Amino acid sequence: MVEQLVSSTIRILYARSGPEEPEPLIAVVATEEEARATEAEIVNREPETRVVWETHEVFEQIGDTVHVVALAAGGDTSQEAADPIAASVHAQRSDAVHDLAMRRGDADHDHYIVRSLPVGWRRAGLPFVERR
């Protein structure tokens, strides 16, 4: 008997309110409809804000939380890094930690972090970036 591989798509959303502004991670959603609704809500409130998202295939059964391995731009490895770039998404934290260890050979290895976020998570506050 061949075991069937479970695959799910997670969408990671980012927003930028200006050319010199950070592009923070703003949401983690499961469907394109949720991504489009989040984008519309933000753009309706802040028309100059650009929302982009990327998709990540997760080849495991996803629960309520996903674990994102991200490259933190500028070396900011805090959990609220301003410009993280998602490298991979995992259903199990242990898999994300293993992925992080495998990236140790990369030039930017010290800048990778693992963030565990619930599916449906949204960054607090709209439009997600404080105005100066």
Coordinates of N, CA and C in Angstrom, one line a residue:
M1 N 0.8 -1.2 0.0 CA 0.0 0.0 0.0 C 0.9 1.2 0.0
V2 N 0.6 2.2 -0.9 CA 1.4 3.4 -1.0 C 0.7 4.5 -0.1
E3 N 1.5 5.1 0.7 CA 0.9 6.2 1.6 C 0.8 7.5 0.8
Q4 N -0.4 8.1 0.9 CA -0.7 9.3 0.1 C -0.1 10.5 0.9
L5 N 0.7 11.3 0.2 CA 1.3 12.5 0.8 C 0.3 13.6 0.9
V6 N 0.2 14.2 2.1 CA -0.7 15.3 2.4 C 0.0 16.6 2.0
S7 N -0.6 17.5 1.3 CA 0.0 18.8 0.9 C -1.0 19.9 1.1
S8 N -0.6 20.9 1.8 CA -1.4 22.1 2.0 C -0.6 23.3 1.6
T9 N -1.3 24.4 1.2 CA -0.7 25.6 0.8 C -0.9 26.6 1.9
I10 N 0.1 27.3 2.3 CA 0.0 28.4 3.3 C 0.5 29.7 2.6
R11 N -0.2 30.7 2.8 CA 0.1 32.0 2.2 C 0.7 32.9 3.3
I12 N 1.8 33.5 3.0 CA 2.5 34.4 3.9 C 2.4 35.8 3.3
L13 N 1.8 36.8 4.0 CA 1.5 38.1 3.5 C 2.4 39.1 4.1
Y14 N 2.8 40.1 3.3 CA 3.7 41.2 3.7 C 3.0 42.5 3.2
A15 N 3.3 43.6 3.8 CA 2.8 44.9 3.4 C 3.9 46.0 3.5
R16 N 3.9 46.9 2.5 CA 4.8 48.0 2.5 C 4.0 49.3 2.3
S17 N 4.2 50.3 3.1 CA 3.5 51.5 3.0 C 4.3 52.6 2.3
G18 N 5.5 52.4 1.9 CA 6.3 53.3 1.1 C 7.6 52.7 0.7
P19 N 8.3 53.4 -0.2 CA 9.5 52.8 -0.7 C 10.6 52.6 0.3
E20 N 10.7 53.4 1.3 CA 11.7 53.3 2.3 C 11.2 52.7 3.6
E21 N 10.0 52.2 3.6 CA 9.4 51.6 4.8 C 9.7 50.1 4.8
P22 N 9.7 49.5 6.0 CA 9.9 48.1 6.1 C 8.7 47.3 5.5
E23 N 9.0 46.0 5.2 CA 7.9 45.2 4.6 C 7.6 44.1 5.6
P24 N 6.9 44.4 6.7 CA 6.7 43.4 7.7 C 5.8 42.2 7.3
L25 N 6.0 41.1 7.9 CA 5.1 40.0 7.8 C 3.8 40.4 8.5
I26 N 2.7 40.3 7.8 CA 1.4 40.8 8.4 C 0.3 39.7 8.6
A27 N 0.5 38.6 7.9 CA -0.6 37.6 8.1 C -0.1 36.2 7.6
V28 N -0.7 35.2 8.1 CA -0.5 33.8 7.7 C -1.9 33.2 7.5
V29 N -2.2 32.9 6.3 CA -3.5 32.4 6.0 C -3.4 31.1 5.1
A30 N -4.6 30.4 5.1 CA -4.6 29.1 4.4 C -5.1 29.2 3.0
T31 N -6.0 30.2 2.7 CA -6.6 30.2 1.4 C -6.3 31.5 0.7
E32 N -6.4 31.5 -0.7 CA -6.3 32.7 -1.5 C -7.4 33.7 -1.2
E33 N -8.6 33.2 -0.9 CA -9.7 34.1 -0.5 C -9.3 34.9 0.7
E34 N -8.7 34.3 1.7 CA -8.3 35.0 3.0 C -7.2 36.0 2.6
A35 N -6.3 35.7 1.8 CA -5.2 36.6 1.4 C -5.8 37.8 0.7
R36 N -6.7 37.6 -0.3 CA -7.3 38.7 -1.0 C -8.1 39.6 -0.1
A37 N -8.9 39.0 0.8 CA -9.7 39.8 1.8 C -8.8 40.6 2.7
T38 N -7.7 40.1 3.1 CA -6.7 40.8 4.0 C -6.2 42.0 3.2
E39 N -5.7 41.7 1.9 CA -5.2 42.7 1.1 C -6.2 43.8 0.8
A40 N -7.4 43.5 0.5 CA -8.5 44.5 0.3 C -8.7 45.3 1.5
E41 N -8.8 44.7 2.6 CA -9.0 45.5 3.9 C -7.9 46.5 4.1
I42 N -6.7 46.1 3.9 CA -5.6 47.0 4.1 C -5.5 48.1 3.1
V43 N -5.7 47.8 1.8 CA -5.6 48.8 0.8 C -6.8 49.7 0.8
N44 N -8.0 49.2 1.3 CA -9.1 50.1 1.4 C -8.8 51.2 2.5
R45 N -8.1 50.8 3.6 CA -7.8 51.8 4.6 C -6.6 52.6 4.3
E46 N -5.6 52.0 3.6 CA -4.4 52.7 3.3 C -4.1 52.5 1.9
P47 N -4.6 53.2 0.9 CA -4.5 53.0 -0.5 C -3.0 52.9 -1.0
E48 N -2.1 53.6 -0.3 CA -0.7 53.6 -0.8 C 0.0 52.4 -0.3
T49 N -0.6 51.5 0.5 CA 0.1 50.3 1.0 C 0.0 49.2 -0.1
R50 N 1.1 48.6 -0.3 CA 1.2 47.5 -1.2 C 1.3 46.2 -0.4
V51 N 0.4 45.3 -0.7 CA 0.3 44.0 -0.1 C 0.8 42.9 -1.1
V52 N 1.7 42.1 -0.7 CA 2.1 40.9 -1.5 C 2.1 39.7 -0.7
W53 N 2.0 38.5 -1.3 CA 2.0 37.3 -0.6 C 2.8 36.3 -1.4
E54 N 3.2 35.3 -0.7 CA 3.9 34.1 -1.3 C 3.3 32.9 -0.8
T55 N 3.3 31.8 -1.6 CA 2.7 30.6 -1.2 C 3.9 29.6 -0.8
H56 N 3.6 28.8 0.2 CA 4.5 27.7 0.6 C 3.7 26.4 0.8
E57 N 4.2 25.4 0.1 CA 3.6 24.1 0.2 C 4.1 23.4 1.5
V58 N 3.2 22.8 2.3 CA 3.6 22.1 3.5 C 3.1 20.7 3.2
F59 N 4.1 19.8 3.3 CA 3.8 18.4 2.9 C 3.6 17.5 4.2
E60 N 2.7 18.0 5.0 CA 2.3 17.3 6.2 C 0.9 17.8 6.6
Q61 N 0.2 17.2 7.5 CA -1.1 17.6 8.0 C -0.8 18.8 8.8
I62 N -1.5 19.9 8.5 CA -1.3 21.2 9.2 C -2.4 21.2 10.3
G63 N -1.9 21.6 11.5 CA -2.9 21.9 12.6 C -3.2 23.3 12.7
D64 N -3.3 23.8 13.9 CA -3.7 25.2 14.1 C -2.5 26.2 14.0
T65 N -1.3 25.6 14.0 CA -0.1 26.5 14.0 C 0.9 26.0 12.9
V66 N 1.6 26.9 12.3 CA 2.6 26.6 11.4 C 3.9 27.2 11.9
H67 N 5.0 26.7 11.4 CA 6.3 27.1 11.9 C 7.1 27.6 10.7
V68 N 7.4 28.9 10.7 CA 8.0 29.6 9.5 C 9.5 29.8 9.8
V69 N 10.3 29.3 8.9 CA 11.7 29.5 8.9 C 11.9 30.8 8.0
A70 N 12.5 31.8 8.6 CA 12.6 33.1 7.9 C 14.0 33.6 8.0
L71 N 14.4 34.3 6.9 CA 15.6 35.1 6.9 C 15.3 36.5 7.3
A72 N 15.9 36.9 8.4 CA 15.6 38.3 9.0 C 16.6 39.2 8.3
A73 N 16.0 40.2 7.5 CA 16.9 41.1 6.8 C 17.6 42.0 7.8
G74 N 18.8 42.4 7.5 CA 19.6 43.3 8.4 C 20.1 42.6 9.6
G75 N 19.9 41.3 9.8 CA 20.4 40.6 10.9 C 19.5 40.7 12.2
D76 N 18.3 41.3 12.0 CA 17.4 41.4 13.2 C 16.7 40.1 13.4
T77 N 17.2 39.3 14.4 CA 16.6 38.0 14.6 C 15.6 38.0 15.7
S78 N 15.1 39.1 16.0 CA 14.0 39.2 17.0 C 12.7 38.5 16.4
Q79 N 11.8 38.1 17.2 CA 10.6 37.5 16.7 C 9.7 38.5 16.0
E80 N 10.0 39.8 16.1 CA 9.2 40.8 15.4 C 10.1 41.5 14.4
A81 N 11.0 40.8 13.8 CA 11.9 41.4 12.8 C 11.1 42.1 11.7
A82 N 11.6 43.3 11.3 CA 10.8 44.2 10.4 C 10.6 43.6 9.1
D83 N 11.6 43.0 8.5 CA 11.6 42.5 7.1 C 11.9 41.0 7.0
P84 N 11.2 40.1 7.6 CA 11.6 38.7 7.4 C 11.2 38.2 6.0
I85 N 12.0 37.3 5.6 CA 11.7 36.6 4.3 C 11.5 35.2 4.6
A86 N 10.2 34.7 4.4 CA 10.0 33.3 4.7 C 10.7 32.4 3.7
A87 N 11.5 31.5 4.3 CA 12.2 30.5 3.5 C 11.4 29.2 3.3
S88 N 10.7 28.8 4.4 CA 10.0 27.6 4.4 C 8.9 27.6 5.5
V89 N 7.9 26.7 5.3 CA 6.9 26.6 6.3 C 6.7 25.1 6.7
H90 N 6.5 24.8 7.9 CA 6.4 23.5 8.4 C 5.2 23.3 9.3
A91 N 4.7 22.1 9.3 CA 3.6 21.8 10.2 C 4.1 21.5 11.6
Q92 N 5.3 20.9 11.7 CA 5.9 20.5 13.0 C 7.1 21.5 13.3
R93 N 7.2 21.9 14.6 CA 8.3 22.8 15.0 C 9.6 22.1 14.8
S94 N 9.6 20.8 15.2 CA 10.9 20.0 15.1 C 11.4 20.0 13.6
D95 N 10.5 20.0 12.7 CA 11.0 20.0 11.3 C 11.5 21.4 10.9
A96 N 10.9 22.5 11.5 CA 11.4 23.8 11.2 C 12.8 24.0 11.8
V97 N 13.0 23.5 13.0 CA 14.3 23.6 13.7 C 15.3 22.8 12.9
H98 N 15.0 21.6 12.4 CA 15.9 20.9 11.6 C 16.2 21.6 10.3
D99 N 15.3 22.2 9.7 CA 15.5 23.1 8.5 C 16.5 24.2 8.8
L100 N 16.2 24.8 10.0 CA 17.1 25.9 10.4 C 18.5 25.4 10.6
A101 N 18.7 24.2 11.1 CA 20.1 23.7 11.3 C 20.7 23.4 10.0
M102 N 19.9 22.9 9.0 CA 20.4 22.6 7.7 C 20.9 23.9 6.9
R103 N 20.3 25.0 7.3 CA 20.7 26.3 6.7 C 22.0 26.9 7.3
R104 N 22.5 26.3 8.3 CA 23.8 26.8 8.9 C 24.9 26.9 7.9
G105 N 24.9 26.2 6.8 CA 26.0 26.3 5.8 C 25.8 27.6 5.0
D106 N 24.6 28.2 5.0 CA 24.4 29.4 4.2 C 25.2 30.6 4.7
A107 N 25.5 31.5 3.9 CA 26.3 32.7 4.3 C 25.5 33.5 5.4
D108 N 24.2 33.5 5.3 CA 23.4 34.3 6.2 C 22.8 33.4 7.3
H109 N 23.5 32.3 7.7 CA 22.9 31.4 8.6 C 22.6 32.0 10.0
D110 N 23.3 33.0 10.4 CA 23.0 33.6 11.7 C 21.7 34.4 11.7
H111 N 21.2 34.7 10.5 CA 20.0 35.6 10.4 C 18.7 34.8 10.3
Y112 N 18.7 33.5 10.3 CA 17.5 32.8 10.2 C 16.9 32.6 11.6
I113 N 15.5 32.6 11.6 CA 14.7 32.5 12.8 C 13.6 31.5 12.5
V114 N 13.0 31.0 13.6 CA 11.8 30.2 13.4 C 10.7 30.9 14.2
R115 N 9.6 31.2 13.5 CA 8.4 31.8 14.2 C 7.3 30.8 14.1
S116 N 6.7 30.5 15.2 CA 5.5 29.7 15.3 C 4.3 30.6 15.4
L117 N 3.4 30.5 14.3 CA 2.3 31.4 14.2 C 1.0 30.6 13.9
P118 N -0.1 30.9 14.5 CA -1.4 30.2 14.2 C -1.8 30.6 12.8
V119 N -2.4 29.6 12.1 CA -3.0 29.8 10.8 C -4.1 30.8 11.0
G120 N -4.1 31.9 10.3 CA -5.1 32.9 10.5 C -4.5 34.1 11.2
W121 N -3.3 34.0 11.7 CA -2.6 35.1 12.4 C -2.5 36.4 11.6
R122 N -2.8 37.5 12.2 CA -2.6 38.8 11.6 C -1.8 39.7 12.6
R123 N -0.9 40.4 12.1 CA -0.1 41.4 12.9 C -1.1 42.4 13.5
A124 N -0.9 42.7 14.7 CA -1.7 43.6 15.4 C -1.6 45.0 14.8
G125 N -2.8 45.7 14.7 CA -2.8 47.0 14.2 C -2.8 47.2 12.7
L126 N -3.7 47.9 12.2 CA -3.6 48.3 10.8 C -3.2 49.7 10.6
P127 N -2.4 50.0 9.7 CA -1.9 49.3 8.5 C -0.6 48.5 8.8
F128 N -0.4 48.2 10.1 CA 0.8 47.3 10.5 C 2.1 48.1 10.6
V129 N 2.2 49.2 10.2 CA 3.4 50.0 10.3 C 3.1 51.3 11.0
E130 N 3.8 51.6 12.0 CA 3.5 52.9 12.7 C 4.0 54.1 11.9
R131 N 3.2 55.1 11.8 CA 3.6 56.3 11.1 C 4.5 57.1 12.0
R132 N 5.5 57.7 11.3 CA 6.5 58.6 12.1 C 6.0 60.0 12.0

